[in-house]
Tab-separated table of C-alpha atoms in Angstrom:
chain	number	residue	atom	x	y	z
M	1	UNK	CA	0.201	-0.097	-0.189
M	2	UNK	CA	2.542	2.480	0.925
M	3	UNK	CA	4.766	1.530	-2.164
M	4	UNK	CA	1.729	2.155	-4.844
M	5	UNK	CA	1.231	5.516	-3.082
M	6	UNK	CA	4.715	6.492	-2.689
M	7	UNK	CA	5.314	5.118	-6.816
M	8	UNK	CA	1.678	7.471	-7.649
M	9	UNK	CA	3.149	10.616	-5.594
M	10	UNK	CA	6.566	10.216	-7.241
M	11	UNK	CA	4.779	10.103	-10.823
M	12	UNK	CA	2.308	12.847	-9.816
M	13	UNK	CA	5.300	14.994	-8.869
M	14	UNK	CA	7.424	14.035	-11.799
M	15	UNK	CA	3.964	15.140	-13.954
M	16	UNK	CA	3.808	18.492	-12.431
M	17	UNK	CA	7.389	19.353	-12.886
M	18	UNK	CA	7.203	18.584	-16.480
M	19	UNK	CA	3.703	20.589	-16.859
M	20	UNK	CA	5.392	23.486	-15.285
M	21	UNK	CA	8.411	23.582	-17.605
M	22	UNK	CA	6.864	23.283	-20.601
M	23	UNK	CA	4.630	26.278	-19.247
M	24	UNK	CA	8.389	27.866	-18.255
M	25	UNK	CA	9.372	27.061	-22.199
M	26	UNK	CA	5.961	28.764	-23.461
M	27	UNK	CA	6.595	31.857	-21.617
M	28	UNK	CA	9.986	32.213	-22.412
M	29	UNK	CA	9.057	31.897	-26.407
M	30	UNK	CA	6.990	34.784	-25.488
M	31	UNK	CA	7.699	38.271	-27.320
M	32	UNK	CA	7.949	41.085	-25.003
M	33	UNK	CA	5.361	43.423	-26.563
M	34	UNK	CA	2.649	40.330	-26.161
M	35	UNK	CA	3.859	39.988	-22.758
M	36	UNK	CA	2.739	43.716	-22.010
M	37	UNK	CA	-0.357	43.750	-24.348
M	38	UNK	CA	-1.549	40.316	-22.151
M	39	UNK	CA	-0.650	41.858	-19.208
M	40	UNK	CA	-2.423	45.093	-19.782
M	41	UNK	CA	-5.392	43.116	-20.520
M	42	UNK	CA	-5.078	40.749	-17.568
M	43	UNK	CA	-4.870	44.180	-15.450
M	44	UNK	CA	-8.130	45.512	-17.060
M	45	UNK	CA	-10.166	42.408	-16.706
M	46	UNK	CA	-9.067	42.270	-12.918
M	47	UNK	CA	-9.833	45.930	-12.297
M	48	UNK	CA	-13.799	45.183	-14.099
M	49	UNK	CA	-14.400	42.270	-12.308
M	50	UNK	CA	-13.275	43.907	-9.182
M	51	UNK	CA	-15.463	46.924	-10.064
M	52	UNK	CA	-18.905	44.563	-10.887
M	53	UNK	CA	-17.845	42.896	-7.294
M	54	UNK	CA	-18.154	46.471	-5.691
M	55	UNK	CA	-20.761	47.567	-7.365
M	56	UNK	CA	-23.176	44.501	-6.729
M	57	UNK	CA	-22.274	44.241	-2.996
M	58	UNK	CA	-21.399	47.883	-1.604
M	59	UNK	CA	-24.363	50.356	-1.040
M	60	UNK	CA	-24.019	53.221	-3.613
M	61	UNK	CA	-25.559	56.950	-4.077
M	62	UNK	CA	-27.164	58.411	-7.176
M	63	UNK	CA	-24.895	61.200	-6.088
M	64	UNK	CA	-22.890	62.559	-9.170
M	65	UNK	CA	-19.259	61.988	-8.591
M	66	UNK	CA	-17.219	64.975	-8.199
M	67	UNK	CA	-14.515	65.930	-10.805
M	68	UNK	CA	-11.922	65.399	-8.429
M	69	UNK	CA	-12.566	61.503	-7.338
M	70	UNK	CA	-13.030	60.981	-10.932
M	71	UNK	CA	-9.318	62.047	-11.753
M	72	UNK	CA	-7.857	59.878	-8.965
M	73	UNK	CA	-9.648	56.760	-9.692
M	74	UNK	CA	-8.323	57.550	-13.616
M	75	UNK	CA	-4.957	58.219	-11.945
M	76	UNK	CA	-4.940	54.949	-10.058
M	77	UNK	CA	-5.777	52.637	-12.784
M	78	UNK	CA	-3.296	54.025	-14.937
M	79	UNK	CA	-1.086	53.500	-12.005
M	80	UNK	CA	-1.955	49.943	-11.535
M	81	UNK	CA	-1.419	49.591	-15.292
M	82	UNK	CA	2.155	50.957	-15.192
M	83	UNK	CA	3.126	49.188	-12.453
M	84	UNK	CA	1.952	45.632	-14.280
M	85	UNK	CA	3.790	46.647	-17.473
M	86	UNK	CA	7.026	47.774	-15.114
M	87	UNK	CA	6.779	44.434	-12.963
M	88	UNK	CA	6.560	42.343	-17.021
M	89	UNK	CA	9.753	44.296	-18.059
M	90	UNK	CA	11.472	43.782	-15.087
M	91	UNK	CA	10.595	40.514	-14.846
M	92	UNK	CA	12.170	39.832	-18.619
M	93	UNK	CA	15.110	41.585	-17.993
M	94	UNK	CA	15.975	39.242	-15.023
M	95	UNK	CA	15.134	36.406	-17.148
M	96	UNK	CA	17.325	37.446	-19.716
M	97	UNK	CA	19.940	38.348	-17.306
M	98	UNK	CA	20.063	34.922	-15.650
M	99	UNK	CA	19.819	33.567	-19.433
M	100	UNK	CA	23.249	35.495	-20.254
M	101	UNK	CA	24.505	34.502	-17.041
M	102	UNK	CA	24.090	30.774	-17.458
M	103	UNK	CA	25.292	30.951	-21.212
M	104	UNK	CA	28.585	32.005	-19.805
M	105	UNK	CA	28.985	29.901	-16.797
M	106	UNK	CA	27.871	26.903	-19.305
M	107	UNK	CA	30.711	28.170	-21.752
M	108	UNK	CA	33.398	28.711	-20.043
M	109	UNK	CA	32.994	25.107	-17.997
M	110	UNK	CA	32.808	23.702	-21.568
M	111	UNK	CA	35.910	25.477	-22.284
M	112	UNK	CA	37.586	23.898	-19.008
M	113	UNK	CA	36.304	20.433	-19.891
M	114	UNK	CA	38.061	20.839	-23.589
M	115	UNK	CA	41.507	22.060	-22.212
M	116	UNK	CA	44.514	19.518	-22.434
M	117	UNK	CA	45.516	20.084	-18.392
M	118	UNK	CA	43.999	17.679	-16.161
M	119	UNK	CA	43.807	19.696	-13.300
M	120	UNK	CA	41.544	22.661	-15.416
M	121	UNK	CA	39.287	19.865	-17.138
M	122	UNK	CA	38.797	18.734	-12.876
M	123	UNK	CA	37.222	22.254	-12.238
M	124	UNK	CA	35.672	22.325	-15.615
M	125	UNK	CA	33.733	19.557	-14.236
M	126	UNK	CA	32.753	20.993	-10.827
M	127	UNK	CA	31.968	24.606	-13.034
M	128	UNK	CA	29.410	22.606	-14.835
M	129	UNK	CA	28.063	20.843	-12.060
M	130	UNK	CA	27.609	24.320	-10.569
M	131	UNK	CA	25.777	25.662	-13.224
M	132	UNK	CA	23.577	23.352	-13.467
M	133	UNK	CA	22.574	23.044	-9.803
M	134	UNK	CA	22.083	27.062	-10.224
M	135	UNK	CA	18.929	26.053	-12.716
M	136	UNK	CA	16.636	23.659	-13.105
M	137	UNK	CA	14.918	22.012	-16.252
M	138	UNK	CA	16.159	22.296	-20.034
M	139	UNK	CA	19.156	24.161	-18.791
M	140	UNK	CA	20.065	21.430	-16.403
M	141	UNK	CA	19.688	18.834	-18.493
M	142	UNK	CA	21.880	20.470	-21.156
M	143	UNK	CA	24.963	20.390	-18.259
M	144	UNK	CA	24.414	16.983	-17.407
M	145	UNK	CA	24.484	15.709	-20.956
M	146	UNK	CA	27.448	17.265	-21.137
M	147	UNK	CA	29.081	15.346	-18.338
M	148	UNK	CA	27.874	12.171	-19.762
M	149	UNK	CA	28.866	13.283	-23.276
M	150	UNK	CA	32.426	13.318	-21.428
M	151	UNK	CA	32.193	9.821	-19.930
M	152	UNK	CA	31.289	8.479	-23.780
M	153	UNK	CA	34.076	9.923	-25.366
M	154	UNK	CA	36.558	7.530	-26.709
M	155	UNK	CA	38.762	5.891	-23.675
M	156	UNK	CA	41.549	3.705	-23.347
M	157	UNK	CA	42.091	3.218	-19.659
M	158	UNK	CA	45.795	1.730	-20.099
M	159	UNK	CA	46.658	5.013	-21.080
M	160	UNK	CA	44.112	7.084	-18.203
M	161	UNK	CA	46.703	7.703	-15.545
M	162	UNK	CA	49.752	8.027	-17.208
M	163	UNK	CA	51.549	11.727	-18.176
M	164	UNK	CA	51.517	11.101	-22.019
M	165	UNK	CA	49.613	13.265	-24.349
M	166	UNK	CA	50.782	12.263	-27.398
M	167	UNK	CA	51.793	9.333	-29.569
M	168	UNK	CA	54.118	9.836	-32.703
M	169	UNK	CA	54.474	6.877	-34.754
M	170	UNK	CA	56.791	7.629	-38.092
M	171	UNK	CA	56.551	4.808	-41.128
M	172	UNK	CA	59.600	4.748	-43.694
M	173	UNK	CA	58.954	5.957	-47.188
M	174	UNK	CA	57.301	2.796	-49.322
M	175	UNK	CA	60.201	3.887	-52.056
M	176	UNK	CA	62.337	6.481	-52.584
M	177	UNK	CA	60.075	8.568	-54.058
M	178	UNK	CA	57.509	8.598	-51.580
M	179	UNK	CA	57.474	10.910	-48.309
M	180	UNK	CA	57.967	9.248	-44.814
M	181	UNK	CA	54.812	8.651	-43.077
M	182	UNK	CA	53.887	9.978	-39.739
M	183	UNK	CA	50.518	9.399	-37.173
M	184	UNK	CA	50.256	11.472	-34.536
M	185	UNK	CA	48.197	9.942	-32.137
M	186	UNK	CA	46.651	12.679	-29.021
M	187	UNK	CA	45.413	12.028	-25.821
M	188	UNK	CA	43.748	13.644	-22.402
M	189	UNK	CA	46.583	13.489	-19.758
M	190	UNK	CA	45.579	11.473	-16.634
M	191	UNK	CA	41.732	11.372	-17.692
M	192	UNK	CA	40.878	8.327	-15.264
M	193	UNK	CA	40.748	11.420	-12.201
M	194	UNK	CA	38.423	13.601	-14.382
M	195	UNK	CA	36.221	10.238	-15.472
M	196	UNK	CA	35.983	9.535	-11.625
M	197	UNK	CA	35.274	12.776	-10.532
M	198	UNK	CA	32.460	13.072	-13.587
M	199	UNK	CA	31.138	9.952	-11.767
M	200	UNK	CA	31.725	10.990	-8.335
M	201	UNK	CA	29.621	13.868	-8.865
M	202	UNK	CA	26.784	12.277	-11.004
M	203	UNK	CA	26.700	9.810	-7.699
M	204	UNK	CA	26.138	12.402	-4.946
M	205	UNK	CA	23.754	14.572	-6.625
M	206	UNK	CA	21.578	11.281	-7.472
M	207	UNK	CA	21.064	10.608	-3.484
M	208	UNK	CA	17.950	11.674	-1.629
M	209	UNK	CA	20.486	13.875	0.819
M	210	UNK	CA	21.855	15.814	-1.636
M	211	UNK	CA	21.518	19.906	-1.655
M	212	UNK	CA	20.314	19.755	-5.622
M	213	UNK	CA	18.766	16.802	-6.539
M	214	UNK	CA	19.400	15.686	-10.412
M	215	UNK	CA	17.296	12.811	-9.926
M	216	UNK	CA	14.674	14.101	-12.326
M	217	UNK	CA	17.283	14.402	-15.063
M	218	UNK	CA	17.977	11.799	-17.915
M	219	UNK	CA	21.234	10.280	-17.668
M	220	UNK	CA	22.325	9.005	-21.091
M	221	UNK	CA	25.713	6.704	-20.795
M	222	UNK	CA	25.317	4.529	-23.285
M	223	UNK	CA	28.714	2.842	-24.561
M	224	UNK	CA	30.291	4.640	-21.568
M	225	UNK	CA	33.590	3.130	-19.924
M	226	UNK	CA	33.130	3.401	-16.313
M	227	UNK	CA	35.376	2.554	-13.369
M	228	UNK	CA	34.813	1.486	-9.959
M	229	UNK	CA	31.429	3.075	-10.061
M	230	UNK	CA	29.327	3.636	-6.827
M	231	UNK	CA	25.617	4.665	-7.238
M	232	UNK	CA	24.717	2.802	-4.004
M	233	UNK	CA	21.441	4.574	-2.872
M	234	UNK	CA	21.263	6.355	-5.841
M	235	UNK	CA	17.150	7.803	-7.453
M	236	UNK	CA	16.518	7.682	-10.587
M	237	UNK	CA	13.064	9.459	-11.495
M	238	UNK	CA	14.064	9.830	-15.132
M	239	UNK	CA	15.274	7.660	-17.399
M	240	UNK	CA	18.982	5.809	-16.956
M	241	UNK	CA	20.492	4.120	-19.877
M	242	UNK	CA	23.377	1.967	-19.718
M	243	UNK	CA	23.230	0.108	-22.515
M	244	UNK	CA	26.604	-1.191	-24.262
M	245	UNK	CA	28.769	0.233	-21.094
M	246	UNK	CA	31.495	-1.185	-19.820
M	247	UNK	CA	31.541	-0.911	-15.709
M	248	UNK	CA	35.719	-1.788	-15.143
M	249	UNK	CA	36.035	-2.678	-11.664
M	250	UNK	CA	33.518	-3.543	-8.823
M	251	UNK	CA	30.053	-1.737	-9.628
M	252	UNK	CA	27.525	-0.413	-6.647
M	253	UNK	CA	24.026	0.391	-7.159
M	254	UNK	CA	23.057	-0.875	-3.942
M	255	UNK	CA	19.486	0.328	-3.080
M	256	UNK	CA	18.855	2.210	-5.658
M	257	UNK	CA	15.756	3.211	-7.328
M	258	UNK	CA	15.398	3.306	-10.860
M	259	UNK	CA	11.808	5.322	-11.228
M	260	UNK	CA	11.556	4.662	-14.986
M	261	UNK	CA	12.168	2.324	-17.549
M	262	UNK	CA	16.456	1.996	-17.554
M	263	UNK	CA	18.644	-0.065	-19.921
M	264	UNK	CA	21.596	-2.284	-19.363
M	265	UNK	CA	20.990	-4.042	-22.279
M	266	UNK	CA	24.599	-5.781	-23.381
M	267	UNK	CA	26.630	-3.722	-20.875
M	268	UNK	CA	29.829	-5.414	-19.630
M	269	UNK	CA	30.881	-5.698	-15.721
M	270	UNK	CA	34.386	-6.712	-15.433
M	271	UNK	CA	34.077	-7.289	-11.568
M	272	UNK	CA	31.381	-7.954	-8.845
M	273	UNK	CA	28.482	-6.284	-9.340
M	274	UNK	CA	25.680	-5.602	-6.776
M	275	UNK	CA	22.122	-4.454	-6.506
M	276	UNK	CA	21.167	-5.828	-3.858
M	277	UNK	CA	18.072	-4.233	-2.106
M	278	UNK	CA	17.050	-2.089	-5.724
M	279	UNK	CA	13.975	-1.192	-6.919
M	280	UNK	CA	12.914	-1.478	-10.431
M	281	UNK	CA	9.893	0.325	-11.221
M	282	UNK	CA	10.103	0.503	-14.837
M	283	UNK	CA	11.047	-2.470	-17.202
M	284	UNK	CA	14.395	-3.603	-16.189
M	285	UNK	CA	16.392	-4.550	-19.355
M	286	UNK	CA	19.481	-6.601	-18.608
M	287	UNK	CA	19.468	-8.707	-22.092
M	288	UNK	CA	22.701	-9.993	-23.304
M	289	UNK	CA	24.392	-8.011	-19.837
M	290	UNK	CA	27.925	-10.089	-19.356
M	291	UNK	CA	28.798	-10.123	-15.588
M	292	UNK	CA	32.536	-11.136	-15.346
M	293	UNK	CA	32.135	-11.741	-11.429
M	294	UNK	CA	29.473	-12.134	-8.972
M	295	UNK	CA	26.166	-10.483	-9.295
M	296	UNK	CA	23.920	-9.659	-6.738
M	297	UNK	CA	20.092	-8.575	-6.321
M	298	UNK	CA	19.520	-9.935	-3.217
M	299	UNK	CA	16.363	-8.451	-2.108
M	300	UNK	CA	15.833	-6.737	-5.056
M	301	UNK	CA	12.388	-5.600	-6.736
M	302	UNK	CA	11.382	-5.918	-10.019
M	303	UNK	CA	7.863	-4.010	-10.248
M	304	UNK	CA	7.692	-4.326	-14.269
M	305	UNK	CA	9.100	-6.705	-16.332
M	306	UNK	CA	12.672	-8.438	-15.586
M	307	UNK	CA	14.908	-9.118	-18.945
M	308	UNK	CA	17.663	-11.274	-18.787
M	309	UNK	CA	17.804	-13.185	-21.875
M	310	UNK	CA	20.775	-14.027	-23.293
M	311	UNK	CA	22.763	-12.832	-20.195
M	312	UNK	CA	26.348	-14.471	-18.867
M	313	UNK	CA	27.061	-14.632	-15.003
M	314	UNK	CA	30.759	-15.718	-15.045
M	315	UNK	CA	30.821	-16.017	-10.816
M	316	UNK	CA	27.991	-16.521	-8.631
M	317	UNK	CA	24.138	-14.854	-9.619
M	318	UNK	CA	22.487	-13.926	-6.294
M	319	UNK	CA	18.872	-13.598	-6.407
M	320	UNK	CA	17.551	-14.720	-3.013
M	321	UNK	CA	14.772	-12.946	-1.727
M	322	UNK	CA	14.114	-11.263	-4.891
M	323	UNK	CA	10.803	-9.899	-5.993
M	324	UNK	CA	9.338	-10.080	-9.587
M	325	UNK	CA	6.315	-7.849	-9.867
M	326	UNK	CA	6.014	-8.447	-14.323
M	327	UNK	CA	7.311	-11.144	-15.643
M	328	UNK	CA	10.602	-12.637	-15.586
M	329	UNK	CA	12.877	-13.184	-18.842
M	330	UNK	CA	15.933	-15.512	-18.429
M	331	UNK	CA	16.053	-16.965	-21.916
M	332	UNK	CA	19.409	-18.703	-22.974
M	333	UNK	CA	21.068	-17.095	-20.304
M	334	UNK	CA	24.508	-18.562	-18.717
M	335	UNK	CA	25.187	-19.084	-14.984
M	336	UNK	CA	28.770	-20.298	-14.613
M	337	UNK	CA	28.892	-20.569	-11.171
M	338	UNK	CA	25.844	-20.961	-8.576
M	339	UNK	CA	22.588	-19.447	-9.578
M	340	UNK	CA	20.255	-18.430	-6.320
M	341	UNK	CA	16.726	-17.987	-6.232
M	342	UNK	CA	16.162	-18.987	-2.894
M	343	UNK	CA	12.636	-17.646	-1.650
M	344	UNK	CA	12.211	-15.505	-4.984
M	345	UNK	CA	8.782	-14.604	-5.719
M	346	UNK	CA	7.836	-14.458	-9.328
M	347	UNK	CA	4.166	-13.215	-9.436
M	348	UNK	CA	3.958	-13.092	-13.316
M	349	UNK	CA	5.885	-15.668	-15.763
M	350	UNK	CA	9.067	-17.168	-15.047
M	351	UNK	CA	10.831	-18.239	-18.481
M	352	UNK	CA	14.126	-20.185	-18.060
M	353	UNK	CA	13.566	-21.979	-21.517
M	354	UNK	CA	17.216	-22.894	-23.067
M	355	UNK	CA	19.254	-21.656	-19.506
M	356	UNK	CA	22.586	-23.150	-18.705
M	357	UNK	CA	23.151	-23.617	-14.967
M	358	UNK	CA	26.752	-25.096	-15.586
M	359	UNK	CA	26.843	-25.172	-11.115
M	360	UNK	CA	24.547	-25.753	-8.039
M	361	UNK	CA	21.624	-23.658	-8.559
M	362	UNK	CA	18.582	-23.467	-5.735
M	363	UNK	CA	15.233	-21.764	-5.941
M	364	UNK	CA	14.314	-23.652	-2.357
M	365	UNK	CA	11.420	-21.779	-0.971
M	366	UNK	CA	11.071	-20.104	-4.302
M	367	UNK	CA	7.219	-18.964	-5.095
M	368	UNK	CA	5.965	-18.808	-8.932
M	369	UNK	CA	2.614	-17.443	-8.895
M	370	UNK	CA	2.204	-17.362	-12.793
M	371	UNK	CA	3.851	-20.069	-15.198
M	372	UNK	CA	7.316	-21.179	-14.415
M	373	UNK	CA	8.926	-22.292	-18.094
M	374	UNK	CA	12.339	-24.475	-17.673
M	375	UNK	CA	12.058	-26.024	-21.015
M	376	UNK	CA	15.305	-27.424	-22.490
M	377	UNK	CA	17.283	-25.856	-19.419
M	378	UNK	CA	20.228	-27.751	-18.067
M	379	UNK	CA	21.374	-28.217	-14.565
M	380	UNK	CA	24.849	-29.487	-14.684
M	381	UNK	CA	25.125	-29.219	-10.832
M	382	UNK	CA	23.025	-30.003	-8.066
M	383	UNK	CA	19.635	-28.591	-8.108
M	384	UNK	CA	17.441	-27.462	-5.369
M	385	UNK	CA	13.671	-26.781	-5.613
M	386	UNK	CA	12.781	-27.923	-2.110
M	387	UNK	CA	9.871	-26.255	-0.586
M	388	UNK	CA	9.107	-24.007	-3.692
M	389	UNK	CA	5.290	-23.413	-4.737
M	390	UNK	CA	4.657	-23.858	-8.032
M	391	UNK	CA	0.904	-21.566	-8.539
M	392	UNK	CA	0.036	-22.417	-12.388
M	393	UNK	CA	2.015	-24.642	-15.147
M	394	UNK	CA	5.613	-25.659	-14.500
M	395	UNK	CA	7.130	-26.991	-17.311
M	396	UNK	CA	10.532	-28.823	-17.734
M	397	UNK	CA	10.126	-30.299	-21.056
M	398	UNK	CA	13.400	-31.858	-22.464
M	399	UNK	CA	15.329	-30.540	-18.909
M	400	UNK	CA	18.864	-32.295	-18.148
M	401	UNK	CA	19.213	-32.437	-14.358
M	402	UNK	CA	23.197	-33.826	-14.575
M	403	UNK	CA	23.733	-33.454	-10.445
M	404	UNK	CA	21.699	-34.678	-7.363
M	405	UNK	CA	17.978	-32.767	-7.761
M	406	UNK	CA	15.505	-32.246	-4.684
M	407	UNK	CA	11.794	-31.160	-5.117
M	408	UNK	CA	11.312	-32.146	-1.742
M	409	UNK	CA	8.045	-30.733	-0.185
M	410	UNK	CA	7.595	-28.448	-3.236
M	411	UNK	CA	4.082	-27.944	-4.233
M	412	UNK	CA	2.451	-28.103	-7.844
M	413	UNK	CA	-1.043	-26.610	-7.688
M	414	UNK	CA	-1.294	-26.598	-11.618
M	415	UNK	CA	-0.712	-28.670	-14.037
M	416	UNK	CA	3.482	-30.117	-14.809
M	417	UNK	CA	5.361	-31.195	-17.274
M	418	UNK	CA	8.378	-33.336	-16.704
M	419	UNK	CA	8.624	-34.943	-20.371
M	420	UNK	CA	11.478	-36.004	-22.586
M	421	UNK	CA	13.727	-34.902	-19.577
M	422	UNK	CA	16.924	-36.497	-18.210
M	423	UNK	CA	17.853	-37.567	-14.530
M	424	UNK	CA	21.098	-38.013	-14.713
M	425	UNK	CA	21.826	-38.754	-10.686
M	426	UNK	CA	20.040	-38.827	-7.525
M	427	UNK	CA	16.629	-37.080	-7.570
M	428	UNK	CA	14.398	-36.559	-5.210
M	429	UNK	CA	10.231	-36.026	-5.102
M	430	UNK	CA	9.847	-37.402	-1.697
M	431	UNK	CA	6.920	-35.151	0.238
M	432	UNK	CA	5.740	-33.322	-2.853
M	433	UNK	CA	2.289	-31.923	-3.112
M	434	UNK	CA	1.510	-32.901	-6.796
M	435	UNK	CA	-2.118	-31.391	-6.582
M	436	UNK	CA	-5.321	-32.450	-8.578
M	437	UNK	CA	-4.157	-31.356	-12.000
M	438	UNK	CA	-2.515	-33.631	-14.430
M	439	UNK	CA	1.881	-34.028	-13.936
M	440	UNK	CA	3.271	-36.115	-16.599
M	441	UNK	CA	6.711	-37.921	-16.479
M	442	UNK	CA	6.004	-39.499	-20.076
M	443	UNK	CA	9.149	-40.641	-22.599
M	444	UNK	CA	12.208	-39.343	-20.382
M	445	UNK	CA	15.619	-39.742	-21.968
M	446	UNK	CA	17.375	-41.330	-18.898
M	447	UNK	CA	16.106	-42.356	-15.703
M	448	UNK	CA	18.616	-42.307	-13.645
M	449	UNK	CA	20.571	-44.488	-12.280
M	450	UNK	CA	19.837	-44.348	-9.551
M	451	UNK	CA	15.739	-43.704	-10.111
M	452	UNK	CA	14.264	-40.783	-8.823
M	453	UNK	CA	12.444	-40.978	-5.487
M	454	UNK	CA	8.601	-40.723	-5.258
M	455	UNK	CA	5.978	-41.567	-2.260
M	456	UNK	CA	5.074	-44.618	-3.801
M	457	UNK	CA	6.908	-47.702	-5.224
M	458	UNK	CA	9.510	-48.393	-8.336
M	459	UNK	CA	6.139	-50.289	-9.460
M	460	UNK	CA	3.389	-47.254	-8.862
M	461	UNK	CA	2.199	-48.911	-6.048
M	462	UNK	CA	0.379	-45.872	-4.165
M	463	UNK	CA	0.788	-43.439	-7.001
M	464	UNK	CA	-2.089	-40.535	-7.542
M	465	UNK	CA	-4.533	-40.874	-10.606
M	466	UNK	CA	-3.098	-37.557	-11.746
M	467	UNK	CA	0.503	-38.621	-12.505
M	468	UNK	CA	1.298	-39.805	-15.625
M	469	UNK	CA	1.779	-42.475	-17.421
M	470	UNK	CA	-0.531	-44.934	-15.662
M	471	UNK	CA	2.159	-47.834	-16.408
M	472	UNK	CA	5.159	-47.330	-14.218
M	473	UNK	CA	7.881	-46.378	-14.350
M	474	UNK	CA	8.011	-44.591	-17.683
M	475	UNK	CA	9.516	-45.932	-20.527
M	476	UNK	CA	12.853	-44.209	-20.802
M	477	UNK	CA	13.142	-42.946	-24.831
M	478	UNK	CA	16.829	-42.373	-25.158
M	479	UNK	CA	18.205	-40.527	-27.984
């Protein structure tokens, strides 16, 4: 309930801010003469309404007004209209002055960012941040776009921390009549410090305690090269795009909040990455992402769809107690080491078709309220679905269980499909509640040894009627 209220309030505030910015932009395009005329019309209208109200509710006499009184009223009206015009002119002058100051500060900061000296570039980062802090709306977005654009510039990590500024390569002439070939390669000296400063400044402005919040702005860091990023506790109300970005070193997004759609498609994380406790209110897009170390999403909340299709996790993947409010897509993903979804909640459809789990895997106490699709999945290590709950259809068609597997005390409330699968090691379905819907174990490609354990005998004695095939054990249909 409180989460719904918080999300609704955030969306409402964002909508109001967007409307205010649109009104401000239209006002800025309004010419001075039309603005004065509009002010005059508004002043006359207000005076007319006031006159009608006073005339209606104030006792009057039929006595003729004295010329002096008429003159006073006329002068008062003229003074009021003149005051309105003066206010309009003063406002426009102030606005133009503010625009001029912003242009001057923005230009100076941009020039500093383009300097060759590293100290000047770092000063340019803070100057651009200061320009963003002193304004809002489109102007602030322009400052942020410049900082993000700097991070998207070509960057060579091996040269990021040295003092080299130029590399000249000379090539001998192809023959006596040809000139010598010379190539010049220019580098930004000690650019790593500048880039780290930009990332740190952005992170500080995205946390709730920031004096000037940039959370409502958009951040386009697609294809950027980012080193040791720490966005813990950051709040992204606007769009955040990190598609095809490279995160070098460890990366932290602890308890970060993404209120809009976000993109990490095809991003590369070379070190350990942590999204523990993060909240994704829009669609979380991690298609094709590569995690070179551990990937932590412990306690993360995905309000919308979560897409991890073709993702690769080289280290341990930890989704323990994560909540998936929409559909969760892990098509053909690869988990090279442990993959843990213990206590995870899948409210929508969970799709793991074609996924490869090369080491131990745990879905213990996980809850699947929608369909659970594990077709053609490969579990190479030990696999656990102990106390898992399947609220709708569960399909493991052509799945391969290469290690010890346990569904002990799991619950199937809908139909279940275990057809054409492989049980290559010890497998336990002891104390499983198969419900009343049809559960198929037909045409297995491999049935042990040892054969899977159930609450009934190997001859099928005591097997519930909804378990197929009726002739037990199932006939192996090896390929």
